[in-house]
mmCIF file of C-alpha atoms and ligand atoms in Angstrom:
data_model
loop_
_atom_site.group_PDB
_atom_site.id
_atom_site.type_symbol
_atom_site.label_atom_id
_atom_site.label_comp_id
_atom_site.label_asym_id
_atom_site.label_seq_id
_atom_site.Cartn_x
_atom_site.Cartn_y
_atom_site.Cartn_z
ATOM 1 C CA UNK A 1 54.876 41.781 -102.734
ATOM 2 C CA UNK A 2 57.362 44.526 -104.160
ATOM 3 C CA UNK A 3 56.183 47.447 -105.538
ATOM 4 C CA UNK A 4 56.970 49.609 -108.237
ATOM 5 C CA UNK A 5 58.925 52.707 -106.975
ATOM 6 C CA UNK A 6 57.668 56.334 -108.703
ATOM 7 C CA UNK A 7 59.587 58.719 -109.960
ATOM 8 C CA UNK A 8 59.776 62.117 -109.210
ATOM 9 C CA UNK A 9 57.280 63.701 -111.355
ATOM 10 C CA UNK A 10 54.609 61.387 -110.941
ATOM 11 C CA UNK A 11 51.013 63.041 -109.024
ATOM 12 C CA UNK A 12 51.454 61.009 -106.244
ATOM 13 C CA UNK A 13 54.149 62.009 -105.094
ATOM 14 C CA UNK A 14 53.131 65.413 -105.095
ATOM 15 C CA UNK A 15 49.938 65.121 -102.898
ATOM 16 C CA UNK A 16 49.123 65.418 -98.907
ATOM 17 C CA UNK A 17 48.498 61.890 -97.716
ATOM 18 C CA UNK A 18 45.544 60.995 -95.933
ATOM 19 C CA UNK A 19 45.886 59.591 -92.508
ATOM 20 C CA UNK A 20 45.339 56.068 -91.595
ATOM 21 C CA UNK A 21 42.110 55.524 -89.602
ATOM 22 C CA UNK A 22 42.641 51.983 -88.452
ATOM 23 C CA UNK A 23 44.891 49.725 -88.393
ATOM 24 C CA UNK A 24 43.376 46.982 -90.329
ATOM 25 C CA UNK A 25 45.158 43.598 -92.275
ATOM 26 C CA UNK A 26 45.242 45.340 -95.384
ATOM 27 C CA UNK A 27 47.953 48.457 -93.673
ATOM 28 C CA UNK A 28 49.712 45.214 -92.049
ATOM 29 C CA UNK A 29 50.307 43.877 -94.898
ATOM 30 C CA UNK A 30 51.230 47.096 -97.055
ATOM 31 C CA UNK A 31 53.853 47.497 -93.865
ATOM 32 C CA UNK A 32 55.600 44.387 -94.504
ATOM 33 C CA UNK A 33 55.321 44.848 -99.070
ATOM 34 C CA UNK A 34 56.889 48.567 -98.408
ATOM 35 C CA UNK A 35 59.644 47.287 -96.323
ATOM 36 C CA UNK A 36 60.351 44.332 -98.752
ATOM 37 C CA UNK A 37 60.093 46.802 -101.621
ATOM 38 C CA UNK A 38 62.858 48.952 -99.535
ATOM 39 C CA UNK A 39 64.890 46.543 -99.194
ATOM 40 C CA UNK A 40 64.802 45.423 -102.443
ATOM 41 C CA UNK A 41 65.901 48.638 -103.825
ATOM 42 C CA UNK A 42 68.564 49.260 -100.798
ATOM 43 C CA UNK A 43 66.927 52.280 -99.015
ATOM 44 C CA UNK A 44 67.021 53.035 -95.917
ATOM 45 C CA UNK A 45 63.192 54.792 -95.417
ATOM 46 C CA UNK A 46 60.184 54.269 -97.621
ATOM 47 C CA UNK A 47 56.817 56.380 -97.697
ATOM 48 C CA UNK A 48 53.357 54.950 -98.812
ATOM 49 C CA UNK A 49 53.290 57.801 -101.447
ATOM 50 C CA UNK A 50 56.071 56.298 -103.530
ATOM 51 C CA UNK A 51 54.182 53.224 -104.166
ATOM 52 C CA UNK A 52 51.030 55.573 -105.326
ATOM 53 C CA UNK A 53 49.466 55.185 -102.113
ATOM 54 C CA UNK A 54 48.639 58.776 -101.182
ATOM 55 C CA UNK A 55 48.198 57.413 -96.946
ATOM 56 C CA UNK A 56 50.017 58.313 -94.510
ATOM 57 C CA UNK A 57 52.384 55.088 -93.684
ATOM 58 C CA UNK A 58 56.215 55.201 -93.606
ATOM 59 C CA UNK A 59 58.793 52.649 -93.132
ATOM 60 C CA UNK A 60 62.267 53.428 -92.683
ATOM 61 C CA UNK A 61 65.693 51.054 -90.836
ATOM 62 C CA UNK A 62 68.600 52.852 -91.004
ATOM 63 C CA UNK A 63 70.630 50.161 -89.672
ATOM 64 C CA UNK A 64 69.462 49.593 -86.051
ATOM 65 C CA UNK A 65 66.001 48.660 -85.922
ATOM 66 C CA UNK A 66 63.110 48.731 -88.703
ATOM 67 C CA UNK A 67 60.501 51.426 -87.596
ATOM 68 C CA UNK A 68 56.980 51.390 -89.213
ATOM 69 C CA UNK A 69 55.122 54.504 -88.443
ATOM 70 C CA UNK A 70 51.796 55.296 -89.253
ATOM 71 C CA UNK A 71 50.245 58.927 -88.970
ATOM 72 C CA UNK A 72 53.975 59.817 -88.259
ATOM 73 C CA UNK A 73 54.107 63.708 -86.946
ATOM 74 C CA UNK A 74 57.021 65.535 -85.416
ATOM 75 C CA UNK A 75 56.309 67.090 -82.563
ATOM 76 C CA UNK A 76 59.745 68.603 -81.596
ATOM 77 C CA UNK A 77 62.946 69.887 -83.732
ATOM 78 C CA UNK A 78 66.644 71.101 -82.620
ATOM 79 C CA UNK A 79 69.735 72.037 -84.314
ATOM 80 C CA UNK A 80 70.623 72.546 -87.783
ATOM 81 C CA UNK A 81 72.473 70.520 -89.694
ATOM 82 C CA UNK A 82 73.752 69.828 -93.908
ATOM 83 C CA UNK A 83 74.045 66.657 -95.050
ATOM 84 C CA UNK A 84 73.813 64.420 -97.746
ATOM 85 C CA UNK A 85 70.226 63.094 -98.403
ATOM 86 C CA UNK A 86 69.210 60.731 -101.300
ATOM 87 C CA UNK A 87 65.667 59.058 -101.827
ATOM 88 C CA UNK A 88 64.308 56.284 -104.023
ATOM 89 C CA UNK A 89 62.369 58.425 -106.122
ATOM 90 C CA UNK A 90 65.442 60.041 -107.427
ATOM 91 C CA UNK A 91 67.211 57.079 -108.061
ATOM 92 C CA UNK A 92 71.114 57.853 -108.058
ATOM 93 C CA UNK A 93 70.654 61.452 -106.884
ATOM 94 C CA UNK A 94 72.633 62.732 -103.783
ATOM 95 C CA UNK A 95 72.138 66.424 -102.959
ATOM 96 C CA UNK A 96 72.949 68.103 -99.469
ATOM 97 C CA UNK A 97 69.992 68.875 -97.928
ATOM 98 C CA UNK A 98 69.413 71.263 -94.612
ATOM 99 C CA UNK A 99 67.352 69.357 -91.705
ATOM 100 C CA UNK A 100 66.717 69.476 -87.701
ATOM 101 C CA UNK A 101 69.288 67.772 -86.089
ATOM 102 C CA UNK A 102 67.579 66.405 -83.389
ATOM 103 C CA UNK A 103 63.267 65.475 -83.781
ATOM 104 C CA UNK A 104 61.006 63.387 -81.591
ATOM 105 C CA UNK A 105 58.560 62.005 -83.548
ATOM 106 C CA UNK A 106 55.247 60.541 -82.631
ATOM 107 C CA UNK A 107 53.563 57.157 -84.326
ATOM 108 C CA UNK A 108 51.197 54.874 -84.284
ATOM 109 C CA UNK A 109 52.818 51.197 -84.277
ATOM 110 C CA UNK A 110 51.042 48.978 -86.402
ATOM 111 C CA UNK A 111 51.982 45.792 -84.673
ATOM 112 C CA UNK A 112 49.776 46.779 -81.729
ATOM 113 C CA UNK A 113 47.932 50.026 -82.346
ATOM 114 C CA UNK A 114 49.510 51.909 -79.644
ATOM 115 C CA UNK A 115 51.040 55.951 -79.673
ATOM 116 C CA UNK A 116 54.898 55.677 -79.865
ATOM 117 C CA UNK A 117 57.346 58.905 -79.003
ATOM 118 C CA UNK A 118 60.907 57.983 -80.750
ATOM 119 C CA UNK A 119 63.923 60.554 -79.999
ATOM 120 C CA UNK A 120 66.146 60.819 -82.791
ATOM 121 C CA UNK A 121 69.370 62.317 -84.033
ATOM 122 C CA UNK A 122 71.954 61.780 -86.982
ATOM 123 C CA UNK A 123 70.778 59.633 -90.136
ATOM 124 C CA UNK A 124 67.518 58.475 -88.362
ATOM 125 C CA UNK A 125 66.650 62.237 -87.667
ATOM 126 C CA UNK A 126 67.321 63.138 -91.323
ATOM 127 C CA UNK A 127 64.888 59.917 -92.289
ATOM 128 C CA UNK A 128 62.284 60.778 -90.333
ATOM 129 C CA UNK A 129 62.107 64.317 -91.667
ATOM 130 C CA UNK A 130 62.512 63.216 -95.096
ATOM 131 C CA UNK A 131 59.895 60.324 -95.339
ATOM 132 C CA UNK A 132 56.986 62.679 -93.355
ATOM 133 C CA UNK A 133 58.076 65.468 -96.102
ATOM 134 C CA UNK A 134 56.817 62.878 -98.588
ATOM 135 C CA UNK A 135 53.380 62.250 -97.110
ATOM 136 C CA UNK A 136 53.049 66.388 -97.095
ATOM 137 C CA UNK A 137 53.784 65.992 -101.043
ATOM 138 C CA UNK A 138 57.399 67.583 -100.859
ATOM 139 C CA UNK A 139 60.352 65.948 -101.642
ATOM 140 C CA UNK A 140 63.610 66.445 -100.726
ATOM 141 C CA UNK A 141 64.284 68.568 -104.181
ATOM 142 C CA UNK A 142 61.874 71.193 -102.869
ATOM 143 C CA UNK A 143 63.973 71.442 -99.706
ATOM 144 C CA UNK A 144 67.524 73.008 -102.124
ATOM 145 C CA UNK A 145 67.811 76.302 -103.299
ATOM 146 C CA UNK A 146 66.208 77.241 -106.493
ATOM 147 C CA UNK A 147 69.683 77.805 -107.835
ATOM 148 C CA UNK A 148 71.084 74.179 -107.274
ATOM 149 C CA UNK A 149 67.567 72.588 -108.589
ATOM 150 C CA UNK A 150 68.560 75.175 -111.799
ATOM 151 C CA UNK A 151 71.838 73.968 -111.900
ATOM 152 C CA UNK A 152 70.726 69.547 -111.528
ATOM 153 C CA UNK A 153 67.909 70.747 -113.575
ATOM 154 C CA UNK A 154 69.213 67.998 -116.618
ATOM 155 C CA UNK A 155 69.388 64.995 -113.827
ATOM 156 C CA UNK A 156 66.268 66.108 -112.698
ATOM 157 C CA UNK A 157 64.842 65.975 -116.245
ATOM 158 C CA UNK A 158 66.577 62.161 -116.588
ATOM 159 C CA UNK A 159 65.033 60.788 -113.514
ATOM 160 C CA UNK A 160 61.872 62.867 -114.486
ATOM 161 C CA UNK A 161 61.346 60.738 -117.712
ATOM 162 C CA UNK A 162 61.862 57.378 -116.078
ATOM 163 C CA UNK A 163 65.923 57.370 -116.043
ATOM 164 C CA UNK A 164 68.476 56.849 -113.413
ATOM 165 C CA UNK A 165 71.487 58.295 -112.530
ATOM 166 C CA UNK A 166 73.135 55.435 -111.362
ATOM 167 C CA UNK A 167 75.805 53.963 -113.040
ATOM 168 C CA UNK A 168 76.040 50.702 -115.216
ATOM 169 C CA UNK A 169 78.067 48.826 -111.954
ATOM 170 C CA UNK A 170 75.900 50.006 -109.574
ATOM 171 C CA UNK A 171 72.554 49.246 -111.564
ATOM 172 C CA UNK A 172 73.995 45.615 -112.114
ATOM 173 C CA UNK A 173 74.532 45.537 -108.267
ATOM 174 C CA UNK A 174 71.353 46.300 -107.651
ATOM 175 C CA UNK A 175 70.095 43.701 -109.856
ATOM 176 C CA UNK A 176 71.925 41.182 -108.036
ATOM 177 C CA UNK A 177 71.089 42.337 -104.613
ATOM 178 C CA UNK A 178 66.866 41.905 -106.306
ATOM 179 C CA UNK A 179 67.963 38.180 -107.735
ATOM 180 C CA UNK A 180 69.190 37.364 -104.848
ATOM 181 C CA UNK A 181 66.215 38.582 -102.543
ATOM 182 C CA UNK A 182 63.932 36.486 -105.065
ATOM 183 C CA UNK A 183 66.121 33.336 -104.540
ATOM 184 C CA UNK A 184 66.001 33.371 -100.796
ATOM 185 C CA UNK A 185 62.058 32.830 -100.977
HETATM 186 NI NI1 NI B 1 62.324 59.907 -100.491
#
């Protein structure tokens, strides 16, 4: 089942999630909706909060492997590094954002219950960050300078009110890429 994305704005999205306590059907099966409703909208990293579930369950593939995490905490940062960030809360928004470089994370699996360490660098780093931001109620927004929010402050406003930023083509992609996820079931 794909779910309906919030926007930025919207109360969920603004609360700390609570953390799973087991790992029951019900958080299978939210697992395998919040990666179909990622892929669906072409993200690369999902978190429970931007479905309106304030728990703490995130889902991300950046290309390599899918990674479901639940209780997701990182328990070691290095480097600093700028880079361009965008999330599906802010749809068509992409701001440079400031993150570690380098994390190791820590997980729960929910395919077999056991405590997973994951080293990561580059775009899975800057996912990892981003998606545990959102179970702490920040987005990446909160992470700029007040004077660039000030200065995006009308997109903000757009995507704020239920608007994207994308453009006509790219909405009409994205429709396609949805159509054509529907017809392959
Ligand atoms: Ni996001």
């Amino acid at each position: 089942m794909k779910y309906r994305i919030l926007h930025y704005g919207e109360e969920p999205l603004k609360k700390v999630s609570e953390p799973v306590k087991e790992i029951d059907n019900d958080i299978k099966v939210l697992v395998k909706d919040m990666f179909e409703t990622m892929y669906a909208a072409n993200g690369v990293g999902l978190a429970a909060p931007q479905i309106g579930k304030n728990i703490r369950v995130v889902v991300i593939d950046c290309g390599d492997d899918p990674l479901a995490m639940i209780n997701p905490s990182i328990i070691k940062k290095k480097g600093k590094e700028k880079g361009p960030e965008g999330c599906l809360s802010f749809p068509g928004l992409s701001e440079d954002v400031v993150r570690a470089t380098n994390v190791v994370a820590e997980y729960t699996n929910p395919d077999d219950g056991e405590l997973y360490e994951v080293e990561a660098e580059g775009l899975l780093a800057r996912a990892i960050q981003h998606e545990v931001d959102h179970l702490n109620g920040v987005v990446f927004v909160d992470r700029m300078s007040e004077a660039r929010r000030l200065q995006i402050r009308n997109e903000l406003d757009i995507i704020r009110h239920g608007g994207t930023l994308r453009t006509e083509g790219e909405e009409e992609q994205q429709q396609e890429l949805n159509d054509s996820m529907f017809e392959a079931k």
